[in-house]
mmCIF file of C-alpha atoms and ligand atoms in Angstrom:
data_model
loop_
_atom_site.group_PDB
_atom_site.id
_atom_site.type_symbol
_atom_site.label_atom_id
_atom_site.label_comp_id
_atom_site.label_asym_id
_atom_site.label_seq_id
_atom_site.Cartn_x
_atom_site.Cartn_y
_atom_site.Cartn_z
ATOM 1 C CA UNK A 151 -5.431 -1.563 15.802
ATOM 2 C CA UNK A 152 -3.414 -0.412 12.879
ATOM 3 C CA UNK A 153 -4.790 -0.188 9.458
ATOM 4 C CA UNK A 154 -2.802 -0.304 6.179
ATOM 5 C CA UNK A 155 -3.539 0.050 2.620
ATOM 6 C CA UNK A 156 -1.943 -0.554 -0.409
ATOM 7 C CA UNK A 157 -3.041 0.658 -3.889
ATOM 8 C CA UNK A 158 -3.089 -1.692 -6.921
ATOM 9 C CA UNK A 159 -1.672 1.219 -9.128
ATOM 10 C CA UNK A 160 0.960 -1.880 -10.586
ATOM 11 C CA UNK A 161 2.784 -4.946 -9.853
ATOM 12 C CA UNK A 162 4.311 -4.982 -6.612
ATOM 13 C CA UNK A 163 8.075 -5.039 -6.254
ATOM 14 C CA UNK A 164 10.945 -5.644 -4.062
ATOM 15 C CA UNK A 165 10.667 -2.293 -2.175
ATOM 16 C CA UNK A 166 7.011 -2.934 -1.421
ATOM 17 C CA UNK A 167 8.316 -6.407 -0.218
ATOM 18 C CA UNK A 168 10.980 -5.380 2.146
ATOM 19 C CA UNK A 169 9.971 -1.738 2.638
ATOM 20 C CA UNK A 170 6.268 -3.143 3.723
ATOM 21 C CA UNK A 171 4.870 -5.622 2.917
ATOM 22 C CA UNK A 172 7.519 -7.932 4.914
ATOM 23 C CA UNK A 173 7.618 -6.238 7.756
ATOM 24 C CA UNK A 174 3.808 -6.499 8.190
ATOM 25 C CA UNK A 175 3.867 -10.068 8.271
ATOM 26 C CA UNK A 176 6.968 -9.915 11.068
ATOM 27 C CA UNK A 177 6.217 -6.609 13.002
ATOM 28 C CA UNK A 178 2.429 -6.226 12.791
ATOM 29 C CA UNK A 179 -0.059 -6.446 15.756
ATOM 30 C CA UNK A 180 -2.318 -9.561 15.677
ATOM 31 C CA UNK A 181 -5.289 -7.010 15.264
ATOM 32 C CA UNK A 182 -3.812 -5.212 12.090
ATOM 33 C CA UNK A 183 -5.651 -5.255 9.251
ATOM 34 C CA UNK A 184 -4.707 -4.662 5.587
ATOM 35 C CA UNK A 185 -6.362 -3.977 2.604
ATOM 36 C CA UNK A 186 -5.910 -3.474 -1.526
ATOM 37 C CA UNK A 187 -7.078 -0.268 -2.064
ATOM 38 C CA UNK A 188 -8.101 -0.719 -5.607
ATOM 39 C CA UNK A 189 -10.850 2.022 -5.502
ATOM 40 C CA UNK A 190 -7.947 4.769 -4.691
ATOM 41 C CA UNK A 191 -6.577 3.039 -8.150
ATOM 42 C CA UNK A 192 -9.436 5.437 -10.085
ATOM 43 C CA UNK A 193 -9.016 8.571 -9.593
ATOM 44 C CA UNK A 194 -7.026 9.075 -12.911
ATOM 45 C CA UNK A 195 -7.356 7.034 -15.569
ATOM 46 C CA UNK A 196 -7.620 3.598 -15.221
ATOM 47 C CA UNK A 197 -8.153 0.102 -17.553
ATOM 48 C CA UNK A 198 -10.749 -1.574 -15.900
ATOM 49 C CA UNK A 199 -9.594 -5.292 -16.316
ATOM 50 C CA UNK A 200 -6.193 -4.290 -15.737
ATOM 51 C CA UNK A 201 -7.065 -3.068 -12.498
ATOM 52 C CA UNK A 202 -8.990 -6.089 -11.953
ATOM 53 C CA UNK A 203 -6.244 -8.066 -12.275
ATOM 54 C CA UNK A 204 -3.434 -5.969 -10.151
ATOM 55 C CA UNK A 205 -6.453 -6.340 -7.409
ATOM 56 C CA UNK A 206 -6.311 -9.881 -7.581
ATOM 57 C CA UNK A 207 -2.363 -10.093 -7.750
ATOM 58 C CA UNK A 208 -1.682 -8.245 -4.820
ATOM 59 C CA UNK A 209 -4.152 -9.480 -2.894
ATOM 60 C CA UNK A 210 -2.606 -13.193 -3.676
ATOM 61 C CA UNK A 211 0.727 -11.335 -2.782
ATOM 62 C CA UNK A 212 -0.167 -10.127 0.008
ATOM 63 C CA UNK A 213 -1.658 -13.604 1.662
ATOM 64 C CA UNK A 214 1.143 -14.991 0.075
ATOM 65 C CA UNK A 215 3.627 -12.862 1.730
ATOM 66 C CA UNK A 216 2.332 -14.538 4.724
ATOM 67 C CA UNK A 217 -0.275 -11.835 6.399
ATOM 68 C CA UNK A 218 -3.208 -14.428 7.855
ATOM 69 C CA UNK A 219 -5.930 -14.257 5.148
ATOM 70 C CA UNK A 220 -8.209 -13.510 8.489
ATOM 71 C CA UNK A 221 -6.488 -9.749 8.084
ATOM 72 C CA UNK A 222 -7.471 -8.477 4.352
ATOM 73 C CA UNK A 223 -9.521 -7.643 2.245
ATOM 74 C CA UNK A 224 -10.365 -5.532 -0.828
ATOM 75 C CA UNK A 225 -11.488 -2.310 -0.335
ATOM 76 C CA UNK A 226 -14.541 -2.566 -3.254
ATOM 77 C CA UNK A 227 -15.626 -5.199 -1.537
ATOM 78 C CA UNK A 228 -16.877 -2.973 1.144
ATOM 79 C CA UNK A 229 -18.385 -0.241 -1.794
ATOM 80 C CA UNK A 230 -21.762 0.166 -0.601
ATOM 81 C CA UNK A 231 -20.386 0.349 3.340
ATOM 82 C CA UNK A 232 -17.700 2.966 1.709
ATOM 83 C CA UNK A 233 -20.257 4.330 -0.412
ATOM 84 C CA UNK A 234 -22.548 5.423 2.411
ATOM 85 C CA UNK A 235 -19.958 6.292 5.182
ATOM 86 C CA UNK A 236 -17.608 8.314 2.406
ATOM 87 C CA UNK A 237 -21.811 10.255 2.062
ATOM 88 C CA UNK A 238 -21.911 11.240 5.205
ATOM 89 C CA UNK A 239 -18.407 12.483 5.977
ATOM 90 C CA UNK A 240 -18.501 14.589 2.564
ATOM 91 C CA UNK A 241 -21.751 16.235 4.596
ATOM 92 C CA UNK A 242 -19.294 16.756 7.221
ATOM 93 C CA UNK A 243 -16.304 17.634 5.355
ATOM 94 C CA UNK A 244 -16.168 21.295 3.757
ATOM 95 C CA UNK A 245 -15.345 21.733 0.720
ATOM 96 C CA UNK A 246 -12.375 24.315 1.505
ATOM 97 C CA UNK A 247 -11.129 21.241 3.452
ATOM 98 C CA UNK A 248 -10.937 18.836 0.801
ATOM 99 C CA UNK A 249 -9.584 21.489 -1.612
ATOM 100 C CA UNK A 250 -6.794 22.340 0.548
ATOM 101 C CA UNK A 251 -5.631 19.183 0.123
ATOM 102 C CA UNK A 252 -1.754 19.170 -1.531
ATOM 103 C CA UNK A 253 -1.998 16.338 -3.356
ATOM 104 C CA UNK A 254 -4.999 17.153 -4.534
ATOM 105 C CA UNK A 255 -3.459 20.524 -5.466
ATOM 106 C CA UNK A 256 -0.527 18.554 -7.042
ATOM 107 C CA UNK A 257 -2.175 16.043 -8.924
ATOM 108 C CA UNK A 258 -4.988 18.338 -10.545
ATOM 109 C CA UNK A 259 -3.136 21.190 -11.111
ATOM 110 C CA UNK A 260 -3.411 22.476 -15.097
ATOM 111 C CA UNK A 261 -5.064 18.690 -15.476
ATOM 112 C CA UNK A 262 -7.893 18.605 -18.073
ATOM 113 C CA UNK A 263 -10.643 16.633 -17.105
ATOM 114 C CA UNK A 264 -9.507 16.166 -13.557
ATOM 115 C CA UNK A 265 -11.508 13.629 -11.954
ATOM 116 C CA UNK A 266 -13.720 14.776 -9.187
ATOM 117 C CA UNK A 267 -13.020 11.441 -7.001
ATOM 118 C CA UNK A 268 -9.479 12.701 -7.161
ATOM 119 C CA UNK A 269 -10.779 16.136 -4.663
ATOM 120 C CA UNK A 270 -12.971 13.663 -2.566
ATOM 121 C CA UNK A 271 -10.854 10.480 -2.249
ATOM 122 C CA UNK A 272 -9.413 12.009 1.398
ATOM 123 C CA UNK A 273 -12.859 11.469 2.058
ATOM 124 C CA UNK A 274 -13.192 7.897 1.015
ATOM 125 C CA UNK A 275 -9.710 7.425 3.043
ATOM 126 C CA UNK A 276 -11.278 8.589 5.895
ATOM 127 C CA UNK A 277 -14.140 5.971 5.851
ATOM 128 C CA UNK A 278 -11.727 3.142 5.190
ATOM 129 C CA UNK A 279 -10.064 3.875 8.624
ATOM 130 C CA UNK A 280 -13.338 5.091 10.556
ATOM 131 C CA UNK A 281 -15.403 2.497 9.260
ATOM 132 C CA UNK A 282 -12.867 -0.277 10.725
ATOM 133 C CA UNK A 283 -12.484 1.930 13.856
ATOM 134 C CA UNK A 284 -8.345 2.221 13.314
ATOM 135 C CA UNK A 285 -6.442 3.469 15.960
ATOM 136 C CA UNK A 286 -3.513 4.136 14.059
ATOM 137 C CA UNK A 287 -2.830 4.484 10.306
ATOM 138 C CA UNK A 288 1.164 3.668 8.923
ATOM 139 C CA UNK A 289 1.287 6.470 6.074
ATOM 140 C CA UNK A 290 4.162 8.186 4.773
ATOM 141 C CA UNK A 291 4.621 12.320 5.003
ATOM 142 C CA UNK A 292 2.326 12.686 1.719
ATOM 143 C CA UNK A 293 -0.696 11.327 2.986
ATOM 144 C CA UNK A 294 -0.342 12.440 6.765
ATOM 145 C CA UNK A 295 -2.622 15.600 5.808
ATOM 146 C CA UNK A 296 -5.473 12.798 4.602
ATOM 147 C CA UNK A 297 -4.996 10.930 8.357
ATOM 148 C CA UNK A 298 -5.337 14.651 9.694
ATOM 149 C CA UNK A 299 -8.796 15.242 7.613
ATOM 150 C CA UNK A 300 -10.196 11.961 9.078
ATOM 151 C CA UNK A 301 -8.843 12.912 12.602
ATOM 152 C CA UNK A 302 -10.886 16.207 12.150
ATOM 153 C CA UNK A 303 -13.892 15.015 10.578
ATOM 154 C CA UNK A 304 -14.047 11.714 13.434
ATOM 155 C CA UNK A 305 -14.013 14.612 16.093
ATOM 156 C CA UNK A 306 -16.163 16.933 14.519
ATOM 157 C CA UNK A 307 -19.038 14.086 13.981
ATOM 158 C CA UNK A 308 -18.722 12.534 17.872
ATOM 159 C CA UNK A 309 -19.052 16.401 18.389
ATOM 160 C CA UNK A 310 -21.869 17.843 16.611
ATOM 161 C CA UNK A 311 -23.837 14.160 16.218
ATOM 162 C CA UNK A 312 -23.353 11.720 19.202
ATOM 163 C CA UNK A 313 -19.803 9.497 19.884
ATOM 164 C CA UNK A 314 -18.867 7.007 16.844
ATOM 165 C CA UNK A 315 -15.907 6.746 15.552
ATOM 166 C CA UNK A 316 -12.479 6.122 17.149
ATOM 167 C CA UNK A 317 -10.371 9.124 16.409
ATOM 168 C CA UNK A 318 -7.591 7.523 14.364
ATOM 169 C CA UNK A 319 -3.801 9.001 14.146
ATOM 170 C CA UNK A 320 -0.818 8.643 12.013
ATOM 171 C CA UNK A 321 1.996 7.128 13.047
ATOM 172 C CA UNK A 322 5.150 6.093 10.811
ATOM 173 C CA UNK A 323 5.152 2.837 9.232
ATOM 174 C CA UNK A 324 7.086 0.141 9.783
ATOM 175 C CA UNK A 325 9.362 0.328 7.097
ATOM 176 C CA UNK A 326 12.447 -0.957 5.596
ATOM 177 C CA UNK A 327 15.209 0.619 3.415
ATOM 178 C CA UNK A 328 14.159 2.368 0.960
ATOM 179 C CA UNK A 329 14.807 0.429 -2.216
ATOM 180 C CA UNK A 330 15.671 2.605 -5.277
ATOM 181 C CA UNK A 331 15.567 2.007 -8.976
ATOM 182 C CA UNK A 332 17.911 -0.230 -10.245
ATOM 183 C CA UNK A 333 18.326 1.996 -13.730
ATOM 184 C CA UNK A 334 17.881 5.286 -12.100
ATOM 185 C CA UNK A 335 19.296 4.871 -8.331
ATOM 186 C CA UNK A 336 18.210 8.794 -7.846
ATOM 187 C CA UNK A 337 14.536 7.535 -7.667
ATOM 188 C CA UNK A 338 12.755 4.611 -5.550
ATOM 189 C CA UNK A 339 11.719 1.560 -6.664
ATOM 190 C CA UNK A 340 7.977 2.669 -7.473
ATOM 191 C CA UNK A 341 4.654 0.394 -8.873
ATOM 192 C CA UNK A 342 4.177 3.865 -11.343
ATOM 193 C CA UNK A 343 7.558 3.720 -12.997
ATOM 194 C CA UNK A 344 7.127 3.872 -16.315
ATOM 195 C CA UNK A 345 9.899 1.962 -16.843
ATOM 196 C CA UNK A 346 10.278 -1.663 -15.620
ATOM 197 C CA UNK A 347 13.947 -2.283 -15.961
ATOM 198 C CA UNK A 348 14.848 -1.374 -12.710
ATOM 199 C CA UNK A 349 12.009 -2.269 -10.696
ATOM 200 C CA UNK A 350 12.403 -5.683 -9.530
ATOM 201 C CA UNK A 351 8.750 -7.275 -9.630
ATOM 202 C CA UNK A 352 7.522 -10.107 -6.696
ATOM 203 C CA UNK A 353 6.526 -11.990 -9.867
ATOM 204 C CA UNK A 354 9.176 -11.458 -11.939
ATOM 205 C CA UNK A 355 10.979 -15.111 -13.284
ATOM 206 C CA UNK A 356 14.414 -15.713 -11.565
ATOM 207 C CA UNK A 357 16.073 -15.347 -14.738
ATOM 208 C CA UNK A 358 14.664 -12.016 -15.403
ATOM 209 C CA UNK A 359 15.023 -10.674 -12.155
ATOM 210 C CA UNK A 360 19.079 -11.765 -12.534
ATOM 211 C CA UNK A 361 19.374 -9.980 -15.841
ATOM 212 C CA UNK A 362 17.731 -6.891 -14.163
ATOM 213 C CA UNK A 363 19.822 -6.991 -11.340
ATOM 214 C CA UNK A 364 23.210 -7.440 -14.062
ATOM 215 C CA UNK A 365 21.813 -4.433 -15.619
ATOM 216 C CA UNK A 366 22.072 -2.621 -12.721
ATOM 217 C CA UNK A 367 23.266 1.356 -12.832
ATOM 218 C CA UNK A 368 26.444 1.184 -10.723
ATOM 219 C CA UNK A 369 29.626 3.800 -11.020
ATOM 220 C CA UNK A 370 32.683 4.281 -12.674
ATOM 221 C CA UNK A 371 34.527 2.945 -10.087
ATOM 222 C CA UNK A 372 36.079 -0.215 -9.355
ATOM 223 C CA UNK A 373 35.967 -1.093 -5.860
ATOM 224 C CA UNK A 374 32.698 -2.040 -4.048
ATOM 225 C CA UNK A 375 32.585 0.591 -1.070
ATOM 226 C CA UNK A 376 29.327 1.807 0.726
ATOM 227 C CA UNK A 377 28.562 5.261 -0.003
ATOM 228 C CA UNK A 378 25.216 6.587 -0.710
ATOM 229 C CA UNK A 379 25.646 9.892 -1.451
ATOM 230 C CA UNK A 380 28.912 9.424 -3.999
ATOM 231 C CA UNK A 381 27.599 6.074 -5.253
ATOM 232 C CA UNK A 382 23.977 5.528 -5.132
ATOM 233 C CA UNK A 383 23.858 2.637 -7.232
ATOM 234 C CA UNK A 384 26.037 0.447 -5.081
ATOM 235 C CA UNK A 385 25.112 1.723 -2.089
ATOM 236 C CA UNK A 386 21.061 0.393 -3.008
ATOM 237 C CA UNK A 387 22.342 -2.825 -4.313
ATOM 238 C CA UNK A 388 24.274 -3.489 -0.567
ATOM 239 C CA UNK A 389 21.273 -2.155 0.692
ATOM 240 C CA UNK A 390 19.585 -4.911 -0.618
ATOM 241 C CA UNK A 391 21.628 -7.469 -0.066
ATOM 242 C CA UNK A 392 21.435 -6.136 3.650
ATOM 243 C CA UNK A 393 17.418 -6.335 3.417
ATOM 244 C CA UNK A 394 17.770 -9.856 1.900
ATOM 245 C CA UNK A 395 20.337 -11.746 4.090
ATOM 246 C CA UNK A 396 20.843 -9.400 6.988
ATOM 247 C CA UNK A 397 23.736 -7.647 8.276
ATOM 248 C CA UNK A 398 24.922 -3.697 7.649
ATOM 249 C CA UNK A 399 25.418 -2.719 3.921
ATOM 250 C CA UNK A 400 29.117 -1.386 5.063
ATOM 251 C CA UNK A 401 30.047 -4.433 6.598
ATOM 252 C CA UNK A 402 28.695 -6.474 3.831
ATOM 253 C CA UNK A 403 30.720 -4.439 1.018
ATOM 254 C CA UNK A 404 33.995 -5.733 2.369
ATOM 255 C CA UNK A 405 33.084 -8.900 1.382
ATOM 256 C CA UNK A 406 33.799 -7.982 -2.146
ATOM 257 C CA UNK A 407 36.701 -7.201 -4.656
ATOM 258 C CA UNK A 408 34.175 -6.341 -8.156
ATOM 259 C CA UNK A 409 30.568 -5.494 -8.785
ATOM 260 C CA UNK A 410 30.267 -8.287 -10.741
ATOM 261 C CA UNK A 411 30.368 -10.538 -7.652
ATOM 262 C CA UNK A 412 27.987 -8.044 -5.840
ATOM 263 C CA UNK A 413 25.691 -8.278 -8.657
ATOM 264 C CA UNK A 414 25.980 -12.374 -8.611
ATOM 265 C CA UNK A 415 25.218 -12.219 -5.002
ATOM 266 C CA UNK A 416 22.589 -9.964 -4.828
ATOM 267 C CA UNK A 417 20.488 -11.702 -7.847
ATOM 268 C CA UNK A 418 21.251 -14.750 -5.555
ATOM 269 C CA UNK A 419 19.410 -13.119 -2.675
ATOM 270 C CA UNK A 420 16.531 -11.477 -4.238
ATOM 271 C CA UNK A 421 15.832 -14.360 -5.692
ATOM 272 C CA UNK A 422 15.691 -16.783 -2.818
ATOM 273 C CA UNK A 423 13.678 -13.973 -0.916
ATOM 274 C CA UNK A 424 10.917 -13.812 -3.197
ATOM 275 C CA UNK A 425 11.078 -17.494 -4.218
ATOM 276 C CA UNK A 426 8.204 -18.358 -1.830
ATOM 277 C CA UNK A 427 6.523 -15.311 -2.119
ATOM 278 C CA UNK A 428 5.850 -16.105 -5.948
ATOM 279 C CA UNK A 429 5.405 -19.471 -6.108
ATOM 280 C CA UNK A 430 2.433 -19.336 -3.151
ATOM 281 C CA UNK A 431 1.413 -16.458 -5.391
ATOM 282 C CA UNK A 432 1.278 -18.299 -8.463
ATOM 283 C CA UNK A 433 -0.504 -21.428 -6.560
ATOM 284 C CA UNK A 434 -3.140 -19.050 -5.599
ATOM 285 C CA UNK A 435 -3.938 -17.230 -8.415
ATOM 286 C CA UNK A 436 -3.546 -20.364 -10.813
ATOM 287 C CA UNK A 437 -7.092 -21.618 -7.588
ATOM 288 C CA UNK A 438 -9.494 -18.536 -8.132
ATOM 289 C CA UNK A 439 -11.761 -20.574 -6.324
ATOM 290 C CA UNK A 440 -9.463 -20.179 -3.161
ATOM 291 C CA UNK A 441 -8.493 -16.444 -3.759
ATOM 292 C CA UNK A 442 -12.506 -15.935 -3.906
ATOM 293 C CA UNK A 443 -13.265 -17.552 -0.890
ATOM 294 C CA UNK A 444 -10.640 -15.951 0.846
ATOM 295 C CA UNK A 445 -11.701 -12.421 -0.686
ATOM 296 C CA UNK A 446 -15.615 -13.002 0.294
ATOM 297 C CA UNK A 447 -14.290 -14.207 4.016
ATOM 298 C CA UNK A 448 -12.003 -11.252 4.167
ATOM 299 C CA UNK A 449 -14.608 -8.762 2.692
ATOM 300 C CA UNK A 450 -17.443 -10.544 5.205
ATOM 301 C CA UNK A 451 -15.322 -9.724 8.275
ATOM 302 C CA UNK A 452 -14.358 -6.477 7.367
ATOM 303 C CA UNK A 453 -17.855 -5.500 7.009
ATOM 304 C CA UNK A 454 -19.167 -6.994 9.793
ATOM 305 C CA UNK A 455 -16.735 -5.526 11.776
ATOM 306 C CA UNK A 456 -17.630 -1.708 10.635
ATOM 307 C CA UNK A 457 -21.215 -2.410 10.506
ATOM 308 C CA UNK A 458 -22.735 -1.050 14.096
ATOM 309 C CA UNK A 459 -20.327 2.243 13.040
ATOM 310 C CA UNK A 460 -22.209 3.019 9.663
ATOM 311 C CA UNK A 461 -25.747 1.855 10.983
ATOM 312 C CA UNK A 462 -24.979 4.475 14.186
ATOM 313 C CA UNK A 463 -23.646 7.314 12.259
ATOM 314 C CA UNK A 464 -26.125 7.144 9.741
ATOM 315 C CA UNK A 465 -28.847 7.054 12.458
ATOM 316 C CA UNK A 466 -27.793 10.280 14.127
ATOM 317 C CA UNK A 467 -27.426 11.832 11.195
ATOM 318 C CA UNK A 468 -30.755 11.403 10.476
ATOM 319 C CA UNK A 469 -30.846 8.822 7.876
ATOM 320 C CA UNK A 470 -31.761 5.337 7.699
ATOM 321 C CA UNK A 471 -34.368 3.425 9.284
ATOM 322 C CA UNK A 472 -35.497 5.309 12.672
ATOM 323 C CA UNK A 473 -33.546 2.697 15.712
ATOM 324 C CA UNK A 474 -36.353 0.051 16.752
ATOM 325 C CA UNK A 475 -38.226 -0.528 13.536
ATOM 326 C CA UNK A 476 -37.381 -1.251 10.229
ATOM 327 C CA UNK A 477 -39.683 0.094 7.159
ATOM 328 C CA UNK A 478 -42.341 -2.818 7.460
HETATM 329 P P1 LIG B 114 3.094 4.120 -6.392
HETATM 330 O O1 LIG B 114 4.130 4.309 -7.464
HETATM 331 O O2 LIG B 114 1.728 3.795 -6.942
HETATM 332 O O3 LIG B 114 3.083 5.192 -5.348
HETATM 333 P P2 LIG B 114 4.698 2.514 -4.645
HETATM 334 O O4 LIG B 114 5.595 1.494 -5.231
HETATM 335 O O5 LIG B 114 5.318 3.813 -4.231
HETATM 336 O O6 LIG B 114 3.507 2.755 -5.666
HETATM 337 P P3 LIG B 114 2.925 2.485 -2.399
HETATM 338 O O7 LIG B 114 1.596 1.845 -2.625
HETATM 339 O O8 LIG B 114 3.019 3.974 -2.475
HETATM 340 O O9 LIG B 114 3.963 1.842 -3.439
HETATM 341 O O10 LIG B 114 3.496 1.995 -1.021
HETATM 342 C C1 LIG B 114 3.149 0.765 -0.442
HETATM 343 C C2 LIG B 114 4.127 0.502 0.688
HETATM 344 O O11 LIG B 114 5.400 0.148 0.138
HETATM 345 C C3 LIG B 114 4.373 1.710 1.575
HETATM 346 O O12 LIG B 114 4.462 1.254 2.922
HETATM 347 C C4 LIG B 114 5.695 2.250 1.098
HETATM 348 O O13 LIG B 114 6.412 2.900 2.127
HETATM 349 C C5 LIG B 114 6.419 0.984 0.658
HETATM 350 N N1 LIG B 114 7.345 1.262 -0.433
HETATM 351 C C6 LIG B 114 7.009 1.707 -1.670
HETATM 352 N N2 LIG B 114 8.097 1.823 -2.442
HETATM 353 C C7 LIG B 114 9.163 1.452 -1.675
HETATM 354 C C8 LIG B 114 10.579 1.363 -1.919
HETATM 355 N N3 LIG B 114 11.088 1.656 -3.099
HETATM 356 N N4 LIG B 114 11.365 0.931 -0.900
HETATM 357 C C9 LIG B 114 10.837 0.616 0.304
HETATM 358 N N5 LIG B 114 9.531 0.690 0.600
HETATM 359 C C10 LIG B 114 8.689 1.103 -0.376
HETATM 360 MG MG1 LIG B 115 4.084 5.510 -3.499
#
């Protein structure tokens, strides 16, 4: 079982579409299980409702992307569960562990007022996959060392305690092209960018998403060949198209004389690919009453399913209610 998280940090775009998100619904085991990690959204500073509301969005994105409701849920939905594993793993975690730690190191460095979640959330990573017993975890290269500190800490607790947790592993994700910035072709597509005019949003209006697909940074020159290095801008915009309708980027180039036609064409196919996406979207976040019940389902399951995990570990680490008898 595979388990995959993504942070509400912004809106999601096109890259999380085809890069993930898509390839999810198509490629994923029927075990899988995602989750919206908005608690990993606050370990820097954060606006509460606004983080309420990405939550929400990409949850709706996410079910309306297609992955069976039956497979997420929100990762504060599970807080105490979270709360109590993420306890005992910090009393098996030391802290030399946690502070070698390179984003950690990255993120905090010369940082007044550094949050202290943003040291332990490793730890809270680690009971999101050991709590749902994942086998495998899809991360990229700068969170393998976070898979690695679970891996260690699962082994070290089934070593010194008693056998509970599945010792999980990275493996790569299932990914699609990177998608880059449509302004600044030398970066990706990111939910962080502080500037929205080349990110391509699931939500964005057709009419926007043309004009920021028009805008597009391309190259001085005037045929439309494939060539990533020399001409990053065209190359992501074939790259797209490729992720959109299929086929190879090179192959597709020959298909046209100016980027203005690329441009037409590509607006074209981003459009039609996230049509459904948003309008399901839309539907489901203009019903909260259906986006709650299929949060509360979601969050039941998921704790349910980690439950005899926390209840075990917690009794052989000498907490809880001794096994047979509750307090009467
Ligand atoms: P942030 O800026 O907060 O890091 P992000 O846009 O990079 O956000 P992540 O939450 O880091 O998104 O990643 C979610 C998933 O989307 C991951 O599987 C990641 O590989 C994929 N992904 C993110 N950006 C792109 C992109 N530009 N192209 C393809 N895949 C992407
Ligand atoms: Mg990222």
């Amino acid at each position: 079982m595979r388990l995959s998280g993504i942070t509400p940090s912004g809106h999601p775009h096109l890259g999380n579409h085809l890069g993930a998100v898509r390839r999810w619904v198509s490629d994923g085991g029927p075990d899988d299980l995602y989750f919206v990690s908005d608690l990993h959204a606050m370990t820097t500073s954060h606006d509460p409702s606004r983080l309420r509301a990405r939550t929400s969005e990409m949850l709706a994105v996410l079910v309306a992307s297609g992955i069976p409701a039956e497979r997420v849920f929100v990762q504060s939905d599970l807080a105490r569960e979270l709360g109590a594993l993420t306890w005992v793993l910090e009393c098996t975690c030391s802290y030399g562990e946690a502070a070698r730690m390179i984003q950690f190191k990255e993120k905090g460095r010369g940082q007044a007022g550094v949050r202290l979640s943003l040291l332990t959330y490793p730890v809270l990573m680690a009971a999101d996959i050991l709590l749902q017993g994942a086998e495998e975890v899809p991360v990229g290269l700068d969170q393998n060392q976070h898979v690695e500190l679970a891996r260690a800490l699962s082994r070290r607790f089934n070593g010194t305690y008693g056998e509970v947790f599945t010792v999980p592993r990275a493996v790569l994700p299932l990914t699609g092209a990177r998608v880059r910035d449509l302004t600044d072709p030398t970066r990706k597509m990111s939910k962080s960018a502080r500037d929205a005019a080349g990110v391509v949003f699931v939500l964005d209006e057709p009419d926007l998403v043309r004009r920021k697909v028009r805008r597009a940074v391309t190259d001085g020159c005037a045929d439309v060949v494939y060539a990533p290095d020399e001409r990053p801008g065209v190359a992501n915009l074939l790259e797209i198209l490729a992720g959109c309708r299929g086929g190879r980027p090179a192959d597709l180039a020959a298909g046209f004389t100016s980027y203005g036609a690329l441009k037409e064409a590509v607006a074209d196919a981003v459009v039609e690919t996230l049509r459904p996406v948003r309008e399901r979207t839309v539907e489901l976040l203009a019903d909260p009453g259906e986006l709650a019940r299929i949060r509360a389902e979601g969050a039941a399951r998921a704790a349910e399913r980690g439950e005899h995990r926390l209840t075990s570990a917690m009794r052989l680490i000498g907490a809880g209610a001794p096994a047979g008898g509750r307090r009467a």
